[in-house]
PDB file of C-alpha atoms in Angstrom:
ATOM      1  CA  LEU A   1       5.990  13.720  -7.559  1.00 86.00           C
ATOM      2  CA  LEU A   2       7.022  15.488  -4.388  1.00 90.00           C
ATOM      3  CA  ASN A   3       7.333  13.400  -1.231  1.00 91.00           C
ATOM      4  CA  ALA A   4       6.850  10.270  -3.351  1.00 90.00           C
ATOM      5  CA  GLY A   5       7.835   7.945  -0.504  1.00 90.00           C
ATOM      6  CA  PHE A   6       5.854   9.791   2.203  1.00 92.00           C
ATOM      7  CA  SER A   7       9.103  10.311   4.145  1.00 92.00           C
ATOM      8  CA  SER A   8       8.085  13.928   4.884  1.00 92.00           C
ATOM      9  CA  GLY A   9       4.544  13.172   6.067  1.00 92.00           C
ATOM     10  CA  LYS A  10       1.416  14.065   4.089  1.00 94.00           C
ATOM     11  CA  ALA A  11       2.227  17.271   2.163  1.00 93.00           C
ATOM     12  CA  PRO A  12       1.780  17.909  -0.743  1.00 93.00           C
ATOM     13  CA  TRP A  13      -0.547  14.913  -1.107  1.00 94.00           C
ATOM     14  CA  GLU A  14      -4.274  15.700  -0.952  1.00 93.00           C
ATOM     15  CA  PHE A  15      -6.856  13.357   0.535  1.00 94.00           C
ATOM     16  CA  GLU A  16     -10.487  13.833  -0.456  1.00 94.00           C
ATOM     17  CA  VAL A  17     -13.555  12.074   0.927  1.00 94.00           C
ATOM     18  CA  SER A  18     -17.009  12.666  -0.544  1.00 93.00           C
ATOM     19  CA  SER A  19     -19.090  12.547   2.627  1.00 92.00           C
ATOM     20  CA  SER A  20     -22.126  13.746   0.653  1.00 93.00           C
ATOM     21  CA  ASN A  21     -21.955  10.377  -1.152  1.00 93.00           C
ATOM     22  CA  GLY A  22     -21.797   8.409   2.101  1.00 93.00           C
ATOM     23  CA  ALA A  23     -18.017   7.958   2.257  1.00 94.00           C
ATOM     24  CA  ALA A  24     -15.954   8.222   5.459  1.00 95.00           C
ATOM     25  CA  ALA A  25     -12.212   7.600   5.719  1.00 96.00           C
ATOM     26  CA  THR A  26      -9.074   8.876   7.403  1.00 96.00           C
ATOM     27  CA  TRP A  27      -5.427   8.718   6.491  1.00 96.00           C
ATOM     28  CA  SER A  28      -2.142   8.893   8.300  1.00 96.00           C
ATOM     29  CA  VAL A  29       1.529   8.533   7.420  1.00 96.00           C
ATOM     30  CA  ASN A  30       3.828   6.414   9.583  1.00 93.00           C
ATOM     31  CA  ASP A  31       7.375   5.329   8.742  1.00 91.00           C
ATOM     32  CA  GLY A  32       7.003   6.402   5.096  1.00 92.00           C
ATOM     33  CA  ILE A  33       3.731   4.543   4.514  1.00 94.00           C
ATOM     34  CA  ALA A  34       0.419   6.255   3.789  1.00 95.00           C
ATOM     35  CA  ASP A  35      -2.362   4.317   5.513  1.00 96.00           C
ATOM     36  CA  VAL A  36      -5.957   4.906   4.351  1.00 96.00           C
ATOM     37  CA  GLN A  37      -8.552   3.566   6.788  1.00 96.00           C
ATOM     38  CA  ILE A  38     -12.029   3.336   5.238  1.00 95.00           C
ATOM     39  CA  SER A  39     -15.063   3.150   7.515  1.00 95.00           C
ATOM     40  CA  ARG A  40     -17.705   3.872   4.822  1.00 94.00           C
ATOM     41  CA  PRO A  41     -16.497   3.369   1.240  1.00 93.00           C
ATOM     42  CA  GLY A  42     -19.165   5.265  -0.694  1.00 91.00           C
ATOM     43  CA  THR A  43     -20.227   3.587  -3.934  1.00 91.00           C
ATOM     44  CA  LYS A  44     -17.645   4.862  -6.453  1.00 89.00           C
ATOM     45  CA  GLY A  45     -13.853   4.971  -6.565  1.00 89.00           C
ATOM     46  CA  TRP A  46     -13.828   8.783  -6.677  1.00 88.00           C
ATOM     47  CA  HIS A  47     -15.625   8.972  -3.315  1.00 93.00           C
ATOM     48  CA  ILE A  48     -12.197   8.522  -1.628  1.00 94.00           C
ATOM     49  CA  THR A  49      -9.028   9.754  -3.373  1.00 93.00           C
ATOM     50  CA  LEU A  50      -5.365  10.345  -2.654  1.00 94.00           C
ATOM     51  CA  GLN A  51      -3.810  12.691  -5.206  1.00 92.00           C
ATOM     52  CA  GLN A  52      -1.144  15.198  -6.141  1.00 91.00           C
ATOM     53  CA  GLY A  53      -0.801  17.753  -8.931  1.00 88.00           C
ATOM     54  CA  VAL A  54       2.223  17.650 -11.239  1.00 88.00           C
ATOM     55  CA  SER A  55       3.172  19.836 -14.246  1.00 87.00           C
ATOM     56  CA  LEU A  56       3.462  17.883 -17.501  1.00 87.00           C
ATOM     57  CA  THR A  57       4.532  18.857 -21.034  1.00 87.00           C
ATOM     58  CA  ALA A  58       2.278  18.498 -24.084  1.00 86.00           C
ATOM     59  CA  GLY A  59       3.066  15.514 -26.298  1.00 88.00           C
ATOM     60  CA  SER A  60       5.286  13.783 -23.751  1.00 89.00           C
ATOM     61  CA  THR A  61       4.627  10.283 -22.482  1.00 89.00           C
ATOM     62  CA  TYR A  62       4.654   9.647 -18.745  1.00 89.00           C
ATOM     63  CA  GLU A  63       4.562   6.601 -16.527  1.00 90.00           C
ATOM     64  CA  PHE A  64       2.775   6.809 -13.174  1.00 89.00           C
ATOM     65  CA  SER A  65       3.938   3.974 -10.874  1.00 91.00           C
ATOM     66  CA  VAL A  66       2.742   3.203  -7.375  1.00 93.00           C
ATOM     67  CA  ARG A  67       3.293   0.425  -4.832  1.00 94.00           C
ATOM     68  CA  MET A  68       0.278  -0.483  -2.706  1.00 95.00           C
ATOM     69  CA  LYS A  69      -1.282  -3.230  -0.642  1.00 95.00           C
ATOM     70  CA  SER A  70      -4.598  -3.718   1.111  1.00 95.00           C
ATOM     71  CA  SER A  71      -6.071  -5.438   4.131  1.00 94.00           C
ATOM     72  CA  GLY A  72      -7.782  -7.836   1.690  1.00 93.00           C
ATOM     73  CA  ILE A  73      -8.443  -8.427  -2.009  1.00 92.00           C
ATOM     74  CA  ARG A  74      -9.882  -5.286  -3.593  1.00 92.00           C
ATOM     75  CA  GLY A  75      -9.606  -3.018  -6.595  1.00 91.00           C
ATOM     76  CA  ALA A  76      -8.378   0.548  -6.981  1.00 91.00           C
ATOM     77  CA  ILE A  77      -8.078   2.963  -9.892  1.00 88.00           C
ATOM     78  CA  MET A  78      -4.894   4.779 -10.946  1.00 87.00           C
ATOM     79  CA  GLN A  79      -5.542   7.932 -12.917  1.00 84.00           C
ATOM     80  CA  GLY A  80      -3.661  10.730 -14.687  1.00 82.00           C
ATOM     81  CA  LYS A  81      -6.132  13.499 -15.539  1.00 77.00           C
ATOM     82  CA  PRO A  82      -5.826  17.065 -16.751  1.00 75.00           C
ATOM     83  CA  GLY A  83      -6.484  19.605 -13.984  1.00 68.00           C
ATOM     84  CA  SER A  84      -9.184  19.288 -11.385  1.00 60.00           C
ATOM     85  CA  GLY A  85     -12.076  19.091 -13.859  1.00 57.00           C
ATOM     86  CA  THR A  86     -14.323  16.136 -14.536  1.00 51.00           C
ATOM     87  CA  SER A  87     -12.272  14.742 -17.448  1.00 58.00           C
ATOM     88  CA  LEU A  88     -11.307  11.131 -16.788  1.00 57.00           C
ATOM     89  CA  GLY A  89      -7.973  11.414 -18.601  1.00 72.00           C
ATOM     90  CA  GLU A  90      -6.132   8.087 -18.609  1.00 81.00           C
ATOM     91  CA  TRP A  91      -6.981   5.496 -15.983  1.00 84.00           C
ATOM     92  CA  GLN A  92      -6.496   1.856 -15.123  1.00 86.00           C
ATOM     93  CA  GLN A  93      -8.202  -0.558 -12.724  1.00 90.00           C
ATOM     94  CA  VAL A  94      -5.693  -2.489 -10.579  1.00 92.00           C
ATOM     95  CA  SER A  95      -6.090  -5.375  -8.136  1.00 92.00           C
ATOM     96  CA  LEU A  96      -4.625  -5.177  -4.650  1.00 93.00           C
ATOM     97  CA  GLY A  97      -3.897  -7.939  -2.177  1.00 93.00           C
ATOM     98  CA  THR A  98      -2.227  -8.234   1.198  1.00 95.00           C
ATOM     99  CA  SER A  99       1.328  -8.161  -0.238  1.00 94.00           C
ATOM    100  CA  TRP A 100       3.068  -5.124  -1.727  1.00 94.00           C
ATOM    101  CA  SER A 101       2.618  -4.877  -5.512  1.00 93.00           C
ATOM    102  CA  THR A 102       3.733  -2.221  -7.999  1.00 93.00           C
ATOM    103  CA  HIS A 103       1.333  -0.939 -10.666  1.00 92.00           C
ATOM    104  CA  SER A 104       2.005   1.367 -13.623  1.00 91.00           C
ATOM    105  CA  LEU A 105      -0.084   3.545 -15.917  1.00 89.00           C
ATOM    106  CA  THR A 106       1.453   5.036 -19.076  1.00 89.00           C
ATOM    107  CA  PHE A 107      -0.216   8.068 -20.635  1.00 86.00           C
ATOM    108  CA  ARG A 108       0.500  10.947 -23.036  1.00 85.00           C
ATOM    109  CA  ALA A 109      -0.124  14.539 -21.957  1.00 84.00           C
ATOM    110  CA  PRO A 110      -2.263  16.231 -24.662  1.00 82.00           C
ATOM    111  CA  SER A 111      -1.447  19.712 -23.323  1.00 82.00           C
ATOM    112  CA  SER A 112       1.079  21.423 -21.071  1.00 85.00           C
ATOM    113  CA  ARG A 113      -0.644  21.927 -17.750  1.00 84.00           C
ATOM    114  CA  THR A 114      -0.992  20.588 -14.231  1.00 85.00           C
ATOM    115  CA  TYR A 115      -2.283  17.042 -14.140  1.00 85.00           C
ATOM    116  CA  GLU A 116      -3.782  15.296 -11.129  1.00 86.00           C
ATOM    117  CA  ILE A 117      -2.144  11.986 -10.343  1.00 87.00           C
ATOM    118  CA  VAL A 118      -4.956  10.180  -8.541  1.00 89.00           C
ATOM    119  CA  LEU A 119      -5.556   6.965  -6.624  1.00 91.00           C
ATOM    120  CA  ARG A 120      -9.292   6.266  -6.445  1.00 91.00           C
ATOM    121  CA  LEU A 121      -9.869   4.162  -3.343  1.00 93.00           C
ATOM    122  CA  GLY A 122     -13.612   4.409  -2.664  1.00 91.00           C
ATOM    123  CA  GLY A 123     -16.196   1.709  -3.245  1.00 91.00           C
ATOM    124  CA  ASP A 124     -14.548  -0.880  -0.962  1.00 92.00           C
ATOM    125  CA  ARG A 125     -14.175  -0.917   2.836  1.00 92.00           C
ATOM    126  CA  LYS A 126     -10.742  -2.607   2.916  1.00 94.00           C
ATOM    127  CA  SER A 127      -7.884  -0.330   4.001  1.00 95.00           C
ATOM    128  CA  VAL A 128      -5.087   0.604   1.589  1.00 95.00           C
ATOM    129  CA  GLN A 129      -1.428   1.331   2.219  1.00 95.00           C
ATOM    130  CA  VAL A 130       0.843   3.195  -0.210  1.00 95.00           C
ATOM    131  CA  ASP A 131       4.579   3.332   0.328  1.00 91.00           C
ATOM    132  CA  TRP A 132       5.900   4.799  -2.897  1.00 89.00           C
ATOM    133  CA  ALA A 133       4.740   6.574  -6.075  1.00 91.00           C
ATOM    134  CA  ARG A 134       6.386   8.413  -8.969  1.00 90.00           C
ATOM    135  CA  VAL A 135       5.751   9.949 -12.364  1.00 89.00           C
ATOM    136  CA  VAL A 136       8.549   9.613 -14.914  1.00 88.00           C
ATOM    137  CA  GLY A 137       8.621  11.330 -18.310  1.00 85.00           C
ATOM    138  CA  GLU A 138      10.441  10.297 -21.476  1.00 74.00           C
ATOM    139  CA  GLY A 139      14.143  10.116 -20.700  1.00 58.00           C
ATOM    140  CA  GLY A 140      13.404  10.813 -17.037  1.00 57.00           C
ATOM    141  CA  ASP A 141      14.484   9.127 -13.839  1.00 57.00           C
ATOM    142  CA  SER A 142      15.455   5.546 -14.526  1.00 54.00           C
ATOM    143  CA  SER A 143      16.552   4.788 -10.984  1.00 56.00           C
ATOM    144  CA  PRO A 144      15.277   1.483  -9.677  1.00 56.00           C
ATOM    145  CA  VAL A 145      12.174   1.301  -7.563  1.00 59.00           C
ATOM    146  CA  PRO A 146      13.110   1.120  -3.884  1.00 63.00           C
ATOM    147  CA  PRO A 147      12.412  -2.231  -2.244  1.00 63.00           C
ATOM    148  CA  PRO A 148       9.099  -2.636  -0.422  1.00 66.00           C
ATOM    149  CA  PRO A 149       9.130  -2.126   3.312  1.00 69.00           C
ATOM    150  CA  SER A 150       9.986  -5.252   5.236  1.00 64.00           C
ATOM    151  CA  PRO A 151       7.735  -6.260   8.053  1.00 59.00           C
ATOM    152  CA  SER A 152       9.103  -5.529  11.481  1.00 52.00           C
ATOM    153  CA  PRO A 153      10.553  -8.735  12.805  1.00 51.00           C
ATOM    154  CA  SER A 154       8.730  -9.983  15.840  1.00 49.00           C
ATOM    155  CA  PRO A 155      10.979 -10.906  18.684  1.00 50.00           C
ATOM    156  CA  SER A 156      11.275 -14.609  19.181  1.00 51.00           C
ATOM    157  CA  PRO A 157      13.316 -16.551  21.678  1.00 51.00           C
ATOM    158  CA  SER A 158      16.407 -18.235  20.325  1.00 50.00           C
ATOM    159  CA  PRO A 159      16.390 -21.891  21.261  1.00 52.00           C
ATOM    160  CA  THR A 160      19.558 -23.227  22.798  1.00 53.00           C
ATOM    161  CA  PRO A 161      20.579 -26.407  21.018  1.00 53.00           C
ATOM    162  CA  ILE A 162      21.130 -29.436  23.204  1.00 53.00           C
ATOM    163  CA  ASP A 163      24.220 -31.505  22.650  1.00 56.00           C
ATOM    164  CA  PRO A 164      22.927 -35.025  21.858  1.00 55.00           C
ATOM    165  CA  SER A 165      25.844 -36.577  23.724  1.00 56.00           C
ATOM    166  CA  SER A 166      25.005 -34.719  26.951  1.00 54.00           C
ATOM    167  CA  SER A 167      22.791 -35.927  29.737  1.00 54.00           C
ATOM    168  CA  GLN A 168      20.264 -33.110  29.024  1.00 53.00           C
ATOM    169  CA  ARG A 169      17.605 -35.198  27.333  1.00 58.00           C
ATOM    170  CA  LEU A 170      13.849 -35.070  27.608  1.00 60.00           C
ATOM    171  CA  LEU A 171      12.406 -37.968  29.535  1.00 68.00           C
ATOM    172  CA  ASN A 172       9.722 -39.917  27.696  1.00 68.00           C
ATOM    173  CA  ALA A 173      10.075 -37.609  24.643  1.00 65.00           C
ATOM    174  CA  GLY A 174       7.991 -39.893  22.437  1.00 66.00           C
ATOM    175  CA  PHE A 175       5.288 -40.560  25.115  1.00 67.00           C
ATOM    176  CA  SER A 176       6.005 -44.298  24.800  1.00 73.00           C
ATOM    177  CA  SER A 177       5.605 -44.607  28.608  1.00 73.00           C
ATOM    178  CA  GLY A 178       2.374 -42.628  28.813  1.00 75.00           C
ATOM    179  CA  LYS A 179       2.127 -39.077  30.112  1.00 73.00           C
ATOM    180  CA  ALA A 180       4.680 -39.172  32.953  1.00 73.00           C
ATOM    181  CA  PRO A 181       6.752 -37.068  33.664  1.00 71.00           C
ATOM    182  CA  TRP A 182       4.883 -34.493  31.486  1.00 69.00           C
ATOM    183  CA  GLU A 183       2.485 -32.014  33.133  1.00 71.00           C
ATOM    184  CA  LEU A 184      -0.350 -30.023  31.604  1.00 66.00           C
ATOM    185  CA  VAL A 185      -0.345 -26.417  32.822  1.00 65.00           C
ATOM    186  CA  VAL A 186      -3.322 -24.146  32.111  1.00 64.00           C
ATOM    187  CA  ARG A 187      -2.999 -20.461  32.933  1.00 54.00           C
TER     188      ARG A 187
END
């Protein structure tokens, strides 16, 4: 697949929404992650798809792998189908959660032609993020899957340890003498 890690934006990925079936969604790419925001899911997986065409050779076996997560528990469908026709080709239902997970679909190409590698995301309102996808043929790329993106660390203050032998101790730390000298501050 070209631009498998979305590092170059959206192209050549295609995003389709079947508004005639009640679906509405948008997608963006930020920091190598495709983010699909679904406002109206439609009723079927094919009502919202993210896909790319790839040329495959007849009789060869391929593995389509993708790493995704969602804003909540939901399903999605991975699919490898011949051309842009209505043939289902090979497909697999996968479960997504709020953590990154990698899913794979192995299929054999019955003819040499362009296949659509498809993620069917309709039918559920929860958003989906994709950070990496690839199609590998027999004897193809065996490089390891890149690690999932790490969440941006949120800044947090670093506490300064207090030397227990110093005079810097909290007064009435265990509240054994009531509330004093503690104060409640509401802002």
